[in-house]
Coordinates of C-alpha atoms in Angstrom, one line a residue:
Chain A
X238 CA 36.1 23.1 -8.4
X239 CA 38.9 24.0 -6.0
X240 CA 39.2 22.0 -2.8
X241 CA 38.8 24.8 -0.4
X242 CA 35.9 26.0 -2.4
X243 CA 34.1 22.7 -1.9
X244 CA 35.0 22.8 1.8
X245 CA 33.5 26.2 2.0
X246 CA 30.3 25.1 0.3
X247 CA 29.9 22.2 2.6
X248 CA 30.6 24.3 5.7
X249 CA 28.2 27.0 4.6
X250 CA 25.4 24.4 4.6
X251 CA 26.2 22.9 8.1
X252 CA 22.7 23.5 9.2
X253 CA 21.3 21.7 6.2
X254 CA 23.5 18.6 6.7
X255 CA 22.3 18.6 10.3
X256 CA 18.7 18.5 9.0
X257 CA 19.4 15.6 6.7
X258 CA 21.3 13.7 9.2
X259 CA 18.4 11.9 11.1
X260 CA 16.8 10.8 7.8
X261 CA 20.1 9.7 6.5
X262 CA 20.7 7.7 9.6
X263 CA 17.2 6.1 9.1
X264 CA 18.1 5.0 5.6
X265 CA 21.4 3.6 6.6
X266 CA 20.1 1.7 9.6
X267 CA 16.8 0.3 8.3
X268 CA 17.5 0.1 4.5
X269 CA 21.3 -0.3 4.0
X270 CA 22.2 -2.4 7.1
X271 CA 19.6 -5.0 6.1
X272 CA 21.2 -5.1 2.6
X273 CA 24.5 -5.9 4.2
X274 CA 22.6 -8.4 6.4
X275 CA 22.0 -10.4 3.2
X276 CA 25.4 -12.0 3.8
X277 CA 23.8 -14.3 6.3
X278 CA 22.3 -16.2 3.3
X279 CA 25.9 -17.4 2.8
X280 CA 26.2 -18.4 6.4
X281 CA 24.8 -20.8 9.0
X282 CA 23.4 -17.8 10.9
X283 CA 23.0 -18.3 14.6
X284 CA 21.2 -15.4 16.3
X285 CA 23.4 -15.8 19.4
X286 CA 26.7 -15.5 17.5
X287 CA 25.5 -12.8 15.2
X288 CA 26.7 -12.1 11.7
X289 CA 30.4 -11.8 12.6
X290 CA 30.4 -15.0 14.6
X291 CA 28.5 -17.4 12.4
X292 CA 30.1 -19.9 10.0
X293 CA 30.3 -19.4 6.3
X294 CA 28.7 -22.1 4.2
X295 CA 29.0 -20.7 0.6
X296 CA 26.1 -21.4 -1.7
X297 CA 24.6 -24.2 0.4
X298 CA 21.3 -22.4 0.9
X299 CA 21.0 -21.4 -2.7
X300 CA 21.5 -25.0 -3.7
X301 CA 18.8 -26.0 -1.4
X302 CA 16.6 -23.3 -2.9
X303 CA 16.7 -24.9 -6.4
X304 CA 16.2 -28.4 -5.2
X305 CA 13.4 -27.8 -2.7
X306 CA 10.0 -28.8 -4.1
X307 CA 8.3 -26.2 -2.0
X308 CA 10.4 -23.5 -3.6
X309 CA 9.0 -24.4 -7.0
X310 CA 5.5 -24.3 -5.7
X311 CA 5.9 -20.8 -4.3
X312 CA 7.7 -19.8 -7.5
X313 CA 4.7 -21.0 -9.5
X314 CA 2.2 -19.4 -7.1
X315 CA 4.0 -16.1 -7.2
X316 CA 4.1 -16.0 -11.0
X317 CA 0.5 -17.0 -11.3
X318 CA -0.6 -14.2 -9.0
X319 CA 1.6 -11.7 -10.8
X320 CA 0.1 -12.7 -14.2
X321 CA -3.4 -12.4 -12.8
X322 CA -2.5 -8.9 -11.6
X323 CA -1.2 -8.0 -15.0
X324 CA -4.1 -9.4 -17.0
X325 CA -7.1 -8.8 -14.7
X326 CA -6.1 -5.9 -12.5
X327 CA -3.9 -3.7 -14.7
X328 CA -6.5 -2.7 -17.3
X329 CA -9.2 -1.9 -14.9
X330 CA -8.0 1.5 -13.7
X331 CA -7.4 2.5 -17.3
X332 CA -11.0 1.6 -18.3
X333 CA -12.4 3.2 -15.3
X334 CA -10.4 6.4 -15.9
X335 CA -11.6 6.6 -19.5
X336 CA -15.2 6.1 -18.4
X337 CA -14.9 8.8 -15.7
X338 CA -13.5 11.1 -18.3
X339 CA -16.5 10.7 -20.5
X340 CA -18.8 11.9 -17.7
X341 CA -19.8 15.5 -18.2
X342 CA -21.7 16.0 -15.0
X343 CA -18.9 17.0 -12.7
X344 CA -20.9 16.3 -9.6
X345 CA -21.5 12.8 -10.6
X346 CA -17.9 12.3 -11.5
X347 CA -16.8 13.6 -8.1
X348 CA -19.3 11.4 -6.4
X349 CA -18.0 8.2 -8.1
X350 CA -14.4 9.2 -7.5
X351 CA -15.0 9.9 -3.8
X352 CA -16.5 6.4 -3.4
X353 CA -14.0 4.4 -5.4
X354 CA -11.0 5.9 -3.7
X355 CA -12.2 4.8 -0.2
X356 CA -11.1 1.2 -0.1
X357 CA -7.5 2.2 -0.8
X358 CA -7.2 3.7 2.6
X359 CA -8.5 0.5 4.4
X360 CA -5.9 -1.9 5.6
X361 CA -5.7 -5.4 4.1
X362 CA -6.9 -6.7 7.5
X363 CA -10.1 -4.7 7.0
X364 CA -10.6 -5.6 3.4
X365 CA -10.0 -9.3 4.1
X366 CA -12.2 -9.2 7.2
X367 CA -15.1 -7.6 5.3
X368 CA -14.9 -10.3 2.6
X369 CA -14.6 -13.1 5.2
X370 CA -17.7 -11.9 6.9
X371 CA -19.5 -11.8 3.6
X372 CA -18.5 -15.2 2.3
X373 CA -18.4 -17.3 5.5
X374 CA -20.4 -20.5 5.5
X375 CA -22.5 -19.7 8.5
X376 CA -24.5 -16.6 7.8
X377 CA -22.4 -14.8 5.2
X378 CA -24.5 -13.0 2.7
X379 CA -23.0 -14.6 -0.4
X380 CA -23.6 -18.1 0.8
X381 CA -27.0 -17.2 2.2
X382 CA -27.8 -15.8 -1.3
X383 CA -26.6 -19.0 -3.0
X384 CA -28.7 -21.0 -0.5
X385 CA -31.8 -18.8 -1.2
X386 CA -31.4 -19.5 -4.9
X387 CA -31.3 -23.2 -4.2
X388 CA -27.6 -23.6 -4.9
X389 CA -24.9 -25.4 -2.9
X390 CA -23.0 -23.2 -0.4
X391 CA -19.4 -22.8 -1.2
X392 CA -16.6 -22.8 1.3
X393 CA -14.7 -19.9 -0.2
X394 CA -12.2 -19.6 2.6
X395 CA -11.0 -23.2 2.8
X396 CA -10.6 -24.1 -0.8
X397 CA -7.8 -23.9 -3.2
X398 CA -10.0 -23.1 -6.2
X399 CA -11.4 -19.9 -4.7
X400 CA -8.2 -18.5 -3.3
X401 CA -7.0 -16.9 -6.6
X402 CA -10.4 -15.4 -7.6
X403 CA -10.8 -14.0 -4.1
X404 CA -7.3 -12.6 -4.1
X405 CA -7.7 -10.8 -7.4
X406 CA -11.2 -9.5 -6.7
X407 CA -9.9 -8.0 -3.5
X408 CA -7.0 -6.4 -5.3
X409 CA -9.4 -4.9 -7.8
X410 CA -11.9 -3.7 -5.2
X411 CA -9.2 -2.0 -3.1
X412 CA -6.9 -0.5 -5.8
X413 CA -8.9 0.0 -9.0
X414 CA -10.4 3.3 -8.1
X415 CA -7.2 4.7 -6.6
X416 CA -5.3 3.6 -9.8
X417 CA -7.4 5.9 -11.9
X418 CA -5.8 9.1 -10.5
X419 CA -2.7 8.9 -12.6
X420 CA -4.6 8.1 -15.8
X421 CA -7.1 10.9 -15.2
X422 CA -4.3 13.4 -14.8
X423 CA -2.7 12.2 -18.0
X424 CA -6.1 12.4 -19.8
X425 CA -6.6 15.9 -18.5
X426 CA -3.4 17.0 -20.2
X427 CA -4.7 16.0 -23.7
X428 CA -5.4 19.0 -26.0
X429 CA -9.2 19.4 -26.4
X430 CA -8.7 20.5 -30.0
X431 CA -7.8 16.9 -30.9
X432 CA -11.2 15.8 -29.9
X433 CA -12.9 18.7 -31.8
X434 CA -11.0 17.9 -34.9
X435 CA -11.8 14.3 -34.8
X436 CA -15.5 15.1 -34.3
X437 CA -15.4 17.2 -37.4
X438 CA -14.0 14.2 -39.2
X439 CA -17.1 12.3 -37.9
X440 CA -15.4 10.1 -35.3
X441 CA -17.8 8.7 -32.7
X442 CA -17.0 8.4 -29.0
X443 CA -15.5 4.9 -29.3
X444 CA -13.2 6.1 -32.1
X445 CA -12.2 9.2 -30.1
X446 CA -11.2 7.0 -27.2
X447 CA -9.4 4.6 -29.4
X448 CA -7.6 7.1 -31.6
X449 CA -7.0 10.0 -29.2
X450 CA -7.4 9.1 -25.5
X451 CA -5.5 5.8 -25.5
X452 CA -2.6 6.9 -27.7
X453 CA -2.2 10.0 -25.6
X454 CA -1.9 8.2 -22.3
X455 CA 0.3 5.5 -23.8
X456 CA 3.5 6.6 -22.1
X457 CA 1.8 6.7 -18.7
X458 CA 0.5 3.2 -19.3
X459 CA 4.0 2.1 -20.2
X460 CA 5.6 3.7 -17.1
X461 CA 3.0 2.1 -14.8
X462 CA 3.5 -1.2 -16.6
X463 CA 7.2 -1.1 -15.9
X464 CA 6.5 -0.3 -12.2
X465 CA 4.1 -3.2 -12.0
X466 CA 6.6 -5.5 -13.5
X467 CA 9.2 -4.3 -11.0
X468 CA 6.7 -5.2 -8.4
X469 CA 6.5 -8.7 -9.8
X470 CA 7.3 -10.3 -6.5
X471 CA 5.7 -7.7 -4.3
X472 CA 2.3 -9.2 -4.3
X473 CA 1.7 -8.0 -0.8
X474 CA 2.7 -10.1 2.2
X475 CA -0.1 -8.8 4.4
X476 CA -2.9 -9.6 1.9
X477 CA -1.8 -13.1 1.0
X478 CA -0.8 -13.9 4.6
X479 CA -4.3 -13.0 5.8
X480 CA -5.9 -15.3 3.2
X481 CA -3.5 -18.2 3.7
X482 CA -4.5 -21.3 5.5
X483 CA -3.7 -25.0 5.7
X484 CA -6.3 -25.8 2.9
X485 CA -5.1 -23.4 0.3
X486 CA -1.4 -23.3 1.1
X487 CA -0.7 -25.2 -2.2
X488 CA -1.8 -22.2 -4.3
X489 CA -1.5 -19.4 -1.8
X490 CA 2.1 -19.6 -0.4
X491 CA 4.2 -17.0 -2.1
X492 CA 7.8 -15.8 -1.5
X493 CA 6.9 -13.3 1.2
X494 CA 4.8 -15.6 3.2
X495 CA 7.3 -18.4 2.8
X496 CA 10.1 -16.2 4.0
X497 CA 8.0 -15.4 7.1
X498 CA 7.1 -18.9 8.0
X499 CA 10.4 -20.6 7.2
X500 CA 12.4 -17.7 8.7
X501 CA 10.7 -16.2 11.6
X502 CA 8.4 -19.1 12.6
X503 CA 10.8 -22.0 12.0
X504 CA 14.0 -20.1 12.7
X505 CA 15.7 -21.0 9.3
X506 CA 17.2 -17.5 9.1
X507 CA 19.8 -18.1 6.5
X508 CA 17.8 -20.2 4.2
X509 CA 14.8 -17.8 4.1
X510 CA 17.2 -14.8 3.7
X511 CA 18.4 -16.6 0.6
X512 CA 14.8 -17.0 -0.6
X513 CA 14.2 -13.3 0.0
X514 CA 17.5 -12.3 -1.7
X515 CA 16.5 -14.3 -4.8
X516 CA 13.2 -12.5 -4.8
X517 CA 14.6 -9.0 -4.5
X518 CA 17.2 -9.7 -7.1
X519 CA 14.8 -11.1 -9.6
X520 CA 12.6 -8.0 -9.0
X521 CA 15.5 -5.7 -9.6
X522 CA 16.5 -7.4 -12.8
X523 CA 13.0 -7.4 -14.1
X524 CA 12.4 -3.7 -13.5
X525 CA 15.7 -2.9 -15.2
X526 CA 14.9 -5.0 -18.2
X527 CA 11.4 -3.7 -18.5
X528 CA 12.7 -0.2 -18.4
X529 CA 15.4 -1.0 -21.0
X530 CA 12.8 -2.5 -23.3
X531 CA 10.5 0.5 -22.9
X532 CA 13.4 2.8 -23.9
X533 CA 14.2 0.5 -26.8
X534 CA 10.6 1.0 -28.1
X535 CA 10.9 4.7 -27.9
X536 CA 9.1 5.3 -24.6
X537 CA 10.5 7.4 -21.8
X538 CA 11.1 4.8 -19.2
X539 CA 11.2 5.5 -15.5
X540 CA 14.9 5.6 -14.6
Chain B
X175 CA -15.9 18.7 -24.3
X176 CA -18.8 19.7 -26.5
X177 CA -22.1 18.0 -26.1
X178 CA -22.8 15.3 -28.5
X179 CA -26.5 15.0 -29.2
X180 CA -26.6 12.0 -31.6
X181 CA -28.5 8.9 -30.6
X182 CA -25.2 7.0 -30.4
X183 CA -23.7 9.6 -28.2
X184 CA -26.6 9.6 -25.9
X185 CA -26.7 5.8 -25.6
X186 CA -23.0 5.9 -24.9
X187 CA -23.5 8.5 -22.2
X188 CA -26.2 6.5 -20.6
X189 CA -24.1 3.4 -20.6
X190 CA -21.2 5.3 -19.0
X191 CA -23.4 6.6 -16.2
X192 CA -25.0 3.2 -15.5
X193 CA -21.6 1.4 -15.4
X194 CA -20.0 4.0 -13.2
X195 CA -23.0 4.0 -10.9
X196 CA -22.8 0.2 -10.6
X197 CA -19.0 0.4 -9.9
X198 CA -19.7 2.9 -7.1
X199 CA -22.4 0.7 -5.7
X200 CA -20.3 -2.4 -5.7
X201 CA -17.5 -0.5 -3.9
X202 CA -19.7 0.9 -1.2
X203 CA -22.2 -1.9 -0.6
X204 CA -19.9 -4.1 1.5
X205 CA -19.2 -1.2 3.9
X206 CA -22.9 -0.4 4.2
X207 CA -23.7 -4.1 4.8
X208 CA -21.0 -4.2 7.6
X209 CA -22.2 -1.0 9.2
X210 CA -25.9 -2.0 9.1
X211 CA -25.0 -5.5 10.2
X212 CA -23.2 -4.2 13.2
X213 CA -26.3 -2.3 14.2
X214 CA -28.8 -5.1 14.0
X215 CA -29.6 -7.9 16.3
X216 CA -28.1 -11.4 15.8
X217 CA -31.6 -12.7 15.0
X218 CA -32.4 -10.1 12.4
X219 CA -29.1 -10.7 10.6
X220 CA -29.8 -14.4 10.6
X221 CA -33.3 -14.0 9.3
X222 CA -32.8 -11.4 6.6
X223 CA -29.3 -12.5 5.6
X224 CA -28.6 -9.2 3.9
X225 CA -29.3 -6.1 5.9
X226 CA -28.9 -2.6 4.6
X227 CA -31.4 -0.9 6.8
X228 CA -31.9 -2.5 10.2
X229 CA -35.5 -2.3 11.4
X230 CA -34.5 -1.6 14.9
X231 CA -31.1 -0.1 15.7
X232 CA -29.4 -2.2 18.3
X233 CA -26.1 -1.2 20.0
X234 CA -25.6 -4.6 21.6
X235 CA -22.6 -5.6 19.6
X236 CA -20.8 -2.3 20.4
X237 CA -21.8 -2.6 24.1
X238 CA -20.3 -6.0 24.1
X239 CA -17.0 -5.2 22.5
X240 CA -16.5 -2.2 24.7
X241 CA -17.4 -4.2 27.8
X242 CA -14.1 -5.9 27.5
X243 CA -10.7 -4.3 28.0
X244 CA -9.2 -5.9 24.9
X245 CA -10.6 -3.5 22.3
X246 CA -10.1 -0.4 24.4
X247 CA -6.5 -1.3 25.0
X248 CA -5.6 -1.9 21.4
X249 CA -7.5 1.2 20.3
X250 CA -5.3 3.1 22.7
X251 CA -2.2 1.5 21.3
X252 CA -3.3 2.4 17.7
X253 CA -4.2 5.9 18.7
X254 CA -0.8 6.3 20.4
X255 CA 1.2 4.8 17.6
X256 CA -0.7 6.9 15.0
X257 CA -0.1 10.2 16.8
X258 CA 3.5 9.7 17.8
X259 CA 4.4 7.9 14.6
X260 CA 2.9 10.6 12.4
X261 CA 4.7 13.3 14.3
X262 CA 8.0 11.5 14.3
X263 CA 7.7 10.7 10.6
X264 CA 6.8 14.2 9.7
X265 CA 9.8 15.7 11.6
X266 CA 12.2 13.3 9.9
X267 CA 10.6 13.6 6.5
X268 CA 10.3 17.4 6.3
X269 CA 13.8 18.0 7.6
X270 CA 15.3 15.6 5.1
X271 CA 13.0 16.8 2.3
X272 CA 13.9 20.4 2.9
X273 CA 17.6 19.7 3.0
X274 CA 17.4 17.8 -0.3
X275 CA 15.4 20.5 -1.9
X276 CA 18.3 22.9 -1.6
X277 CA 20.1 23.0 -5.0
X278 CA 23.4 24.2 -3.6
X279 CA 23.9 21.2 -1.5
X280 CA 27.0 19.1 -2.2
X281 CA 26.2 15.4 -2.4
X282 CA 22.5 16.0 -3.0
X283 CA 22.4 13.8 -6.1
X284 CA 24.1 10.9 -4.4
X285 CA 21.8 11.0 -1.4
X286 CA 18.7 11.1 -3.7
X287 CA 20.1 8.1 -5.6
X288 CA 20.6 6.3 -2.3
X289 CA 17.0 6.9 -1.4
X290 CA 15.6 5.8 -4.8
X291 CA 17.6 2.7 -4.7
X292 CA 15.9 1.5 -1.6
X293 CA 12.6 1.6 -3.6
X294 CA 14.1 -0.9 -6.0
X295 CA 16.0 -3.3 -3.8
X296 CA 15.8 -4.2 -0.2
X297 CA 17.5 -6.6 2.3
X298 CA 14.1 -8.2 3.0
X299 CA 12.2 -9.3 6.0
X300 CA 14.8 -11.4 7.9
X301 CA 17.8 -9.0 7.7
X302 CA 15.5 -6.1 8.7
X303 CA 14.2 -8.2 11.6
X304 CA 17.8 -8.8 12.7
X305 CA 18.6 -5.1 12.7
X306 CA 15.4 -4.2 14.6
X307 CA 16.2 -7.0 17.1
X308 CA 19.8 -5.9 17.6
X309 CA 18.6 -2.4 18.3
X310 CA 16.6 -3.9 21.2
X311 CA 13.3 -2.8 19.8
X312 CA 11.5 -6.2 19.9
X313 CA 8.2 -6.0 21.7
X314 CA 8.4 -2.2 22.1
X315 CA 6.1 0.4 20.6
X316 CA 9.2 1.9 18.9
X317 CA 9.3 -1.1 16.6
X318 CA 5.9 -0.1 15.2
X319 CA 7.2 3.4 14.4
X320 CA 10.9 3.7 13.9
X321 CA 11.7 1.0 11.3
X322 CA 9.0 2.5 8.9
X323 CA 9.5 6.1 9.9
X324 CA 10.3 7.5 6.4
X325 CA 8.4 6.5 3.3
X326 CA 10.6 7.2 0.3
X327 CA 7.6 8.2 -1.9
X328 CA 6.3 10.7 0.7
X329 CA 9.8 12.1 1.0
X330 CA 10.1 12.7 -2.7
X331 CA 6.7 14.3 -3.0
X332 CA 7.5 16.7 -0.2
X333 CA 10.9 17.5 -1.6
X334 CA 9.3 18.3 -5.0
X335 CA 6.8 20.6 -3.3
X336 CA 9.6 22.4 -1.4
X337 CA 11.6 22.7 -4.6
X338 CA 8.8 24.4 -6.4
X339 CA 8.5 27.3 -3.9
X340 CA 10.0 30.5 -5.4
X341 CA 13.7 30.8 -4.7
X342 CA 13.4 34.5 -4.1
X343 CA 11.7 34.0 -0.8
X344 CA 14.6 32.1 0.8
X345 CA 17.1 34.6 -0.6
X346 CA 15.4 37.6 0.8
X347 CA 15.0 35.9 4.1
X348 CA 18.7 35.2 4.1
X349 CA 19.5 38.8 3.3
X350 CA 17.4 39.8 6.3
X351 CA 19.6 37.5 8.4
X352 CA 17.4 34.5 8.7
X353 CA 19.1 31.1 9.5
X354 CA 18.4 27.9 7.6
X355 CA 16.3 26.7 10.5
X356 CA 14.4 30.0 10.5
X357 CA 13.7 29.7 6.8
X358 CA 12.4 26.2 7.2
X359 CA 10.1 26.8 10.1
X360 CA 9.0 30.4 9.4
X361 CA 8.8 30.4 5.6
X362 CA 8.9 27.0 3.9
X363 CA 6.6 25.0 6.3
X364 CA 3.9 27.7 6.6
X365 CA 3.8 28.0 2.9
X366 CA 3.6 24.2 2.4
X367 CA 0.7 23.5 4.7
X368 CA -1.4 21.7 2.0
X369 CA 1.6 19.4 1.2
X370 CA 2.4 18.9 4.9
X371 CA -1.2 18.1 5.7
X372 CA -1.5 15.6 2.8
X373 CA 1.7 13.7 3.8
X374 CA 0.7 13.7 7.5
X375 CA -2.6 12.2 6.6
X376 CA -0.9 9.6 4.5
X377 CA 1.4 8.7 7.4
X378 CA -1.5 8.7 9.9
X379 CA -3.5 6.3 7.7
X380 CA -0.5 4.0 7.4
X381 CA 0.2 4.0 11.1
X382 CA -3.5 3.3 11.8
X383 CA -3.4 0.4 9.4
X384 CA -0.1 -1.0 10.6
X385 CA -0.1 -4.7 10.8
X386 CA 3.1 -6.3 9.4
X387 CA 5.4 -4.6 11.9
X388 CA 3.1 -5.6 14.7
X389 CA 3.2 -9.3 13.8
X390 CA 6.9 -9.2 13.2
X391 CA 8.1 -7.3 16.2
X392 CA 5.4 -7.4 18.9
X393 CA 5.1 -10.5 21.1
X394 CA 2.8 -9.5 23.9
X395 CA -0.9 -9.4 23.2
X396 CA -1.6 -6.3 25.3
X397 CA 0.6 -4.3 22.9
X398 CA -1.3 -5.3 19.8
X399 CA -2.7 -2.5 17.7
X400 CA -6.3 -2.8 16.6
X401 CA -5.5 -4.3 13.2
X402 CA -3.9 -7.4 14.8
X403 CA -6.8 -7.8 17.1
X404 CA -9.2 -7.5 14.2
X405 CA -7.5 -10.3 12.5
X406 CA -7.7 -12.4 15.6
X407 CA -11.4 -11.8 16.0
X408 CA -12.6 -12.0 12.5
X409 CA -10.1 -13.9 10.3
X410 CA -8.8 -16.5 12.7
X411 CA -12.4 -17.2 13.9
X412 CA -13.5 -17.7 10.3
X413 CA -11.3 -20.5 9.3
X414 CA -7.8 -21.9 9.6
X415 CA -5.3 -19.3 8.9
X416 CA -1.6 -19.3 8.3
X417 CA -0.7 -19.9 11.9
X418 CA -3.3 -21.2 14.3
X419 CA -1.9 -19.4 17.4
X420 CA -5.5 -18.7 18.2
X421 CA -6.4 -15.9 20.5
X422 CA -9.8 -15.3 21.9
X423 CA -9.0 -13.0 24.8
X424 CA -12.1 -12.0 26.5
X425 CA -14.2 -13.0 23.5
X426 CA -16.7 -15.8 23.2
X427 CA -15.6 -18.2 20.5
X428 CA -16.6 -17.9 17.8
X429 CA -17.9 -14.4 18.0
X430 CA -21.3 -13.6 16.5
X431 CA -21.5 -12.0 13.1
X432 CA -22.7 -8.8 14.5
X433 CA -19.8 -8.6 16.9
X434 CA -17.3 -9.2 14.1
X435 CA -19.0 -6.5 12.0
X436 CA -18.8 -4.1 14.9
X437 CA -15.1 -4.7 15.4
X438 CA -14.5 -4.0 11.7
X439 CA -16.5 -0.8 11.9
X440 CA -14.5 0.3 15.0
X441 CA -11.2 -0.3 13.1
X442 CA -12.5 1.5 10.0
X443 CA -14.2 4.6 11.3
X444 CA -11.2 6.6 12.2
X445 CA -9.9 6.4 8.6
X446 CA -13.4 7.3 7.3
X447 CA -13.4 10.3 9.5
X448 CA -10.2 11.8 8.1
X449 CA -11.1 10.8 4.6
X450 CA -12.9 14.0 3.7
X451 CA -9.9 16.0 4.8
X452 CA -7.6 13.7 2.9
X453 CA -9.5 13.8 -0.2
X454 CA -9.1 17.5 -0.6
X455 CA -5.4 17.2 -1.3
X456 CA -4.5 13.7 -2.5
X457 CA -5.1 14.1 -6.2
X458 CA -2.1 16.3 -6.5
X459 CA 0.1 14.4 -4.0
X460 CA -0.5 11.0 -5.3
X461 CA 0.1 12.2 -8.8
X462 CA 3.5 13.6 -8.0
X463 CA 4.4 10.4 -6.2
X464 CA 3.4 8.0 -8.9
X465 CA 4.8 9.9 -11.9
X466 CA 7.9 11.5 -10.6
X467 CA 8.7 8.6 -8.3

């Protein structure tokens, strides 16, 4: 392309560049400036002096990271919650979508869908509030139920054994229904002739699901799995933070909540930025590797 | 699918209906319990433990929470943030989405990559906080809107929608002497109302639910949106939470169960009200977002 040709093409679209400008400014200011701000993890950042005026300390904060016992606790907690997401949550929308697909009564299908999508639109504050009201020791319906059946009341909120089950049940309750949308769309794209042919061959409904539905949505499952792995460290600041308290900190503190408390509450800006950087970096590496692996196994991948 | 009338097939069908019915029930019961609970008296709730149909409707809890300024004020904050935020986000998002939908734009690929990359990697909470702070937004309503103004997923969904409009429309408008702004506002946007409505509702719900920006950037309690207040009233009162900077405001501590339930309902109802409108569109939108993301 000739130079003045390029110039003409750019000038011709002046108005379009003007339209993009505010959005571009947004991404530069609120997404790319913070990436540059990661340099404070190599500094002793003092808010008063700013990034340019603070002293450089090299890898000091990263050294602290790997020697700090609390760091390994949050590392473990993050991994455990991530694995729980993968094992207990991930299959639920798939199963739910397959069940919904087997429903022939369209009105019933729509009814169920309408209901199971609702929690997705509720904030974590609302989800956590509802469950707190239900499990509280004084008058919560779950504990009252346990009491009525002659069992011991359980202090769900202030115990470290109940944090993980509560966390994952809330995730499932909020997101399982919403997660079915993608799978349902993938299932809708399957050629109905496949089912007919299999019926001719005498396949029952289980075998149809196993041999037709599941293999047909395999690539969608793989894509969502990659995205999930990329989210390995995005377990949801809000959700965990709302459940976190002095009694369950040992199992509930994760990277995000730790960054918040160590950084904003205790003012250790540089150290907690290092923690956050470590987290983002691991996430990026994981999603790239998952994507690479998927391609290696002949799937499409995301990027 | 053809009907399958074998005994096995019927049993299978039956099981599917029962399971799905139970799933729907489990999803909706907590909401019903909270709504019913907020409409009973404290005594009835204590007696029956699990209320789905209050014997006598009592509005006491609502009367109480609206007798104080606190809830009103934060409802107003949330309503304001939701309306201005949605408008602001939609302006920025549609302008950028339309620009990036134009195939003849030099640098389009690079800008798209720049946007997708922010979905994979981010500077994180503290550096973002520093940026917001140095822009002087701390403790202002702008901090609840501007730093989260564009959602990359929403932008990509809208761009795909714009891109799928027939090219001929724009061309003929151009021949008739229409400018780029004219094309956007007189042709593209009117033709994209379903997509615009969906994305607006997604933004509106996000702004109504906003919590993290509020605890990061808002210091004064009178600027708290409803979600922060809800946390103070229900979650902090239920046990020790991450930080015990307890706030009771005008509320008796600890609030009765019925009052907590009423506050939950108040924070939930606006979303439930837009839900029917939302539902009409989101299958398509969410699908685009998750697969093409």
